[in-house]
Short mmCIF file of C-alpha atoms in Angstrom, two decimals:
data_model
loop_
_atom_site.label_atom_id
_atom_site.label_comp_id
_atom_site.label_asym_id
_atom_site.label_seq_id
_atom_site.Cartn_x
_atom_site.Cartn_y
_atom_site.Cartn_z
CA MET W 1 -33.53 20.37 33.30
CA PRO W 2 -32.19 17.86 35.75
CA GLN W 3 -28.45 17.42 35.85
CA ARG W 4 -28.70 13.75 34.74
CA THR W 5 -30.48 14.79 31.55
CA LEU W 6 -27.76 17.34 30.75
CA ILE W 7 -25.03 14.79 31.36
CA GLY W 8 -26.85 12.26 29.18
CA MET W 9 -27.23 14.78 26.36
CA ALA W 10 -23.56 15.73 26.61
CA LEU W 11 -22.58 12.05 26.43
CA VAL W 12 -24.76 11.49 23.35
CA ALA W 13 -23.24 14.56 21.68
CA LEU W 14 -19.72 13.37 22.52
CA LEU W 15 -20.43 9.92 21.08
CA ALA W 16 -21.87 11.48 17.91
CA VAL W 17 -18.80 13.67 17.43
CA THR W 18 -16.48 10.73 18.12
CA GLY W 19 -18.33 8.55 15.61
CA THR W 20 -18.21 11.27 12.98
CA LEU W 21 -14.49 11.82 13.49
CA ALA W 22 -13.78 8.09 13.42
CA ALA W 23 -15.58 7.77 10.09
CA ALA W 24 -13.84 10.85 8.69
CA LEU W 25 -10.37 9.76 9.81
CA GLN W 26 -10.21 6.44 7.98
CA LEU W 27 -7.90 5.42 5.17
CA ARG W 28 -9.90 5.94 2.00
CA GLN W 29 -7.45 6.40 -0.87
CA VAL W 30 -4.16 4.96 -2.12
CA ARG W 31 -1.71 6.93 -4.28
CA VAL W 32 1.21 5.16 -5.95
CA ASN W 33 4.29 6.86 -7.41
CA GLY W 34 7.51 5.60 -8.97
CA VAL W 35 6.20 2.66 -10.99
CA ARG W 36 7.24 2.21 -14.61
CA ARG W 37 7.54 -1.55 -15.11
CA CYS W 38 5.16 -2.86 -12.47
CA PRO W 39 1.43 -2.19 -12.77
CA ALA W 40 0.36 0.35 -10.13
CA SER W 41 -2.70 -1.85 -9.58
CA ASP W 42 -0.42 -4.51 -8.00
CA ILE W 43 0.66 -1.99 -5.37
CA GLU W 44 -2.89 -0.72 -4.87
CA HIS W 45 -4.09 -4.29 -4.42
CA ALA W 46 -1.43 -4.90 -1.74
CA LEU W 47 -2.65 -1.83 0.18
CA ARG W 48 -6.40 -2.27 -0.43
CA GLY W 49 -6.85 -4.24 2.80
CA ALA W 50 -5.84 -1.16 4.79
CA LEU W 51 -8.70 0.96 3.45
CA GLY W 52 -11.23 1.67 6.17
CA THR W 53 -8.61 1.45 8.91
CA PRO W 54 -8.48 4.48 11.22
CA THR W 55 -5.59 6.73 10.21
CA VAL W 56 -4.23 6.80 13.74
CA ALA W 57 -4.10 2.97 13.80
CA ALA W 58 -2.41 2.56 10.40
CA ARG W 59 1.28 1.73 10.67
CA PRO W 60 3.33 2.86 7.65
CA GLU W 61 6.02 0.24 8.34
CA ALA W 62 3.47 -2.59 8.23
CA LEU W 63 2.03 -1.19 4.99
CA ARG W 64 5.55 -0.93 3.56
CA GLU W 65 6.10 -4.64 4.20
CA LEU W 66 2.87 -5.43 2.33
CA VAL W 67 4.15 -3.47 -0.66
CA ARG W 68 7.60 -5.07 -0.48
CA ALA W 69 5.93 -8.47 -0.89
CA VAL W 70 5.09 -7.49 -4.50
CA PRO W 71 7.82 -9.15 -6.64
CA TRP W 72 8.68 -6.02 -8.66
CA VAL W 73 9.18 -3.85 -5.55
CA LYS W 74 12.74 -3.46 -4.31
CA ASP W 75 11.76 -0.93 -1.65
CA ALA W 76 8.94 1.44 -0.80
CA ARG W 77 8.27 4.52 1.26
CA VAL W 78 4.75 4.69 2.70
CA GLN W 79 3.16 7.72 4.35
CA VAL W 80 -0.28 7.95 5.93
CA SER W 81 -1.93 11.36 6.17
CA LEU W 82 -4.71 12.33 8.57
CA ASP W 83 -6.97 13.08 5.61
CA GLY W 84 -7.07 9.34 4.82
CA VAL W 85 -4.57 9.11 1.97
CA VAL W 86 -1.88 6.43 1.82
CA SER W 87 1.00 7.64 -0.37
CA CYS W 88 3.42 5.00 -1.58
CA THR W 89 6.61 5.74 -3.49
CA VAL W 90 8.10 2.60 -5.01
CA THR W 91 11.64 1.71 -6.03
CA GLU W 92 11.32 -1.04 -8.61
CA ARG W 93 13.58 -3.96 -9.33
CA VAL W 94 15.25 -3.91 -12.75
CA PRO W 95 14.92 -6.99 -14.95
CA PHE W 96 18.34 -8.41 -15.75
CA ALA W 97 17.74 -11.77 -17.41
CA VAL W 98 15.15 -14.38 -18.29
CA ALA W 99 15.03 -17.63 -16.35
CA GLU W 100 13.61 -20.54 -18.29
CA ASP W 101 12.41 -23.71 -16.59
CA GLY W 102 10.28 -26.28 -18.36
CA GLY W 103 9.15 -23.77 -20.98
CA ARG W 104 8.16 -21.25 -18.32
CA ARG W 105 9.99 -17.94 -18.81
CA GLN W 106 10.37 -15.53 -15.86
CA LEU W 107 12.13 -12.18 -15.61
CA VAL W 108 14.75 -12.03 -12.87
CA ASP W 109 16.72 -9.14 -11.43
CA ALA W 110 20.49 -9.07 -10.79
CA THR W 111 20.01 -10.69 -7.36
CA GLY W 112 18.03 -13.60 -8.83
CA ALA W 113 14.62 -12.47 -7.55
CA LEU W 114 11.76 -13.62 -9.81
CA LEU W 115 9.77 -10.66 -11.08
CA GLY W 116 7.06 -12.24 -13.20
CA PRO W 117 6.38 -13.72 -16.62
CA ALA W 118 8.79 -12.70 -19.36
CA PRO W 119 7.35 -11.38 -22.61
CA ALA W 120 7.94 -13.66 -25.61
CA ALA W 121 10.38 -11.17 -27.17
CA ALA W 122 12.32 -10.29 -24.01
CA ALA W 123 15.72 -8.99 -25.12
CA ARG W 124 17.61 -10.29 -22.10
CA PRO W 125 20.11 -13.11 -21.56
CA VAL W 126 18.45 -16.46 -20.83
#
């Protein structure tokens, strides 16, 4: 076999292996821990956009900021594993009172951050 043919075959094999590894090393699953008050689906939704990203390109700090944008989340720890799993451990805000404005009732924490709609029978100061 001519040398050019061998080099071409080696290049094709290298590209095939690279493509297979790139597909295998993508973010494919989100695991959420530490939620009791907030629906885990809110956290999963915040991280869903990262699925399909190569694991080596995923930045845990950027993903953490996405999670911290969820109103109930006080802080989060995000880890990305090479097997494509994003693990997120959440520290939730604690509802302290109910803010009422024009008939709209919202739970707030001790710092005044709005958490979401208050249930009708919320046993908190208004």
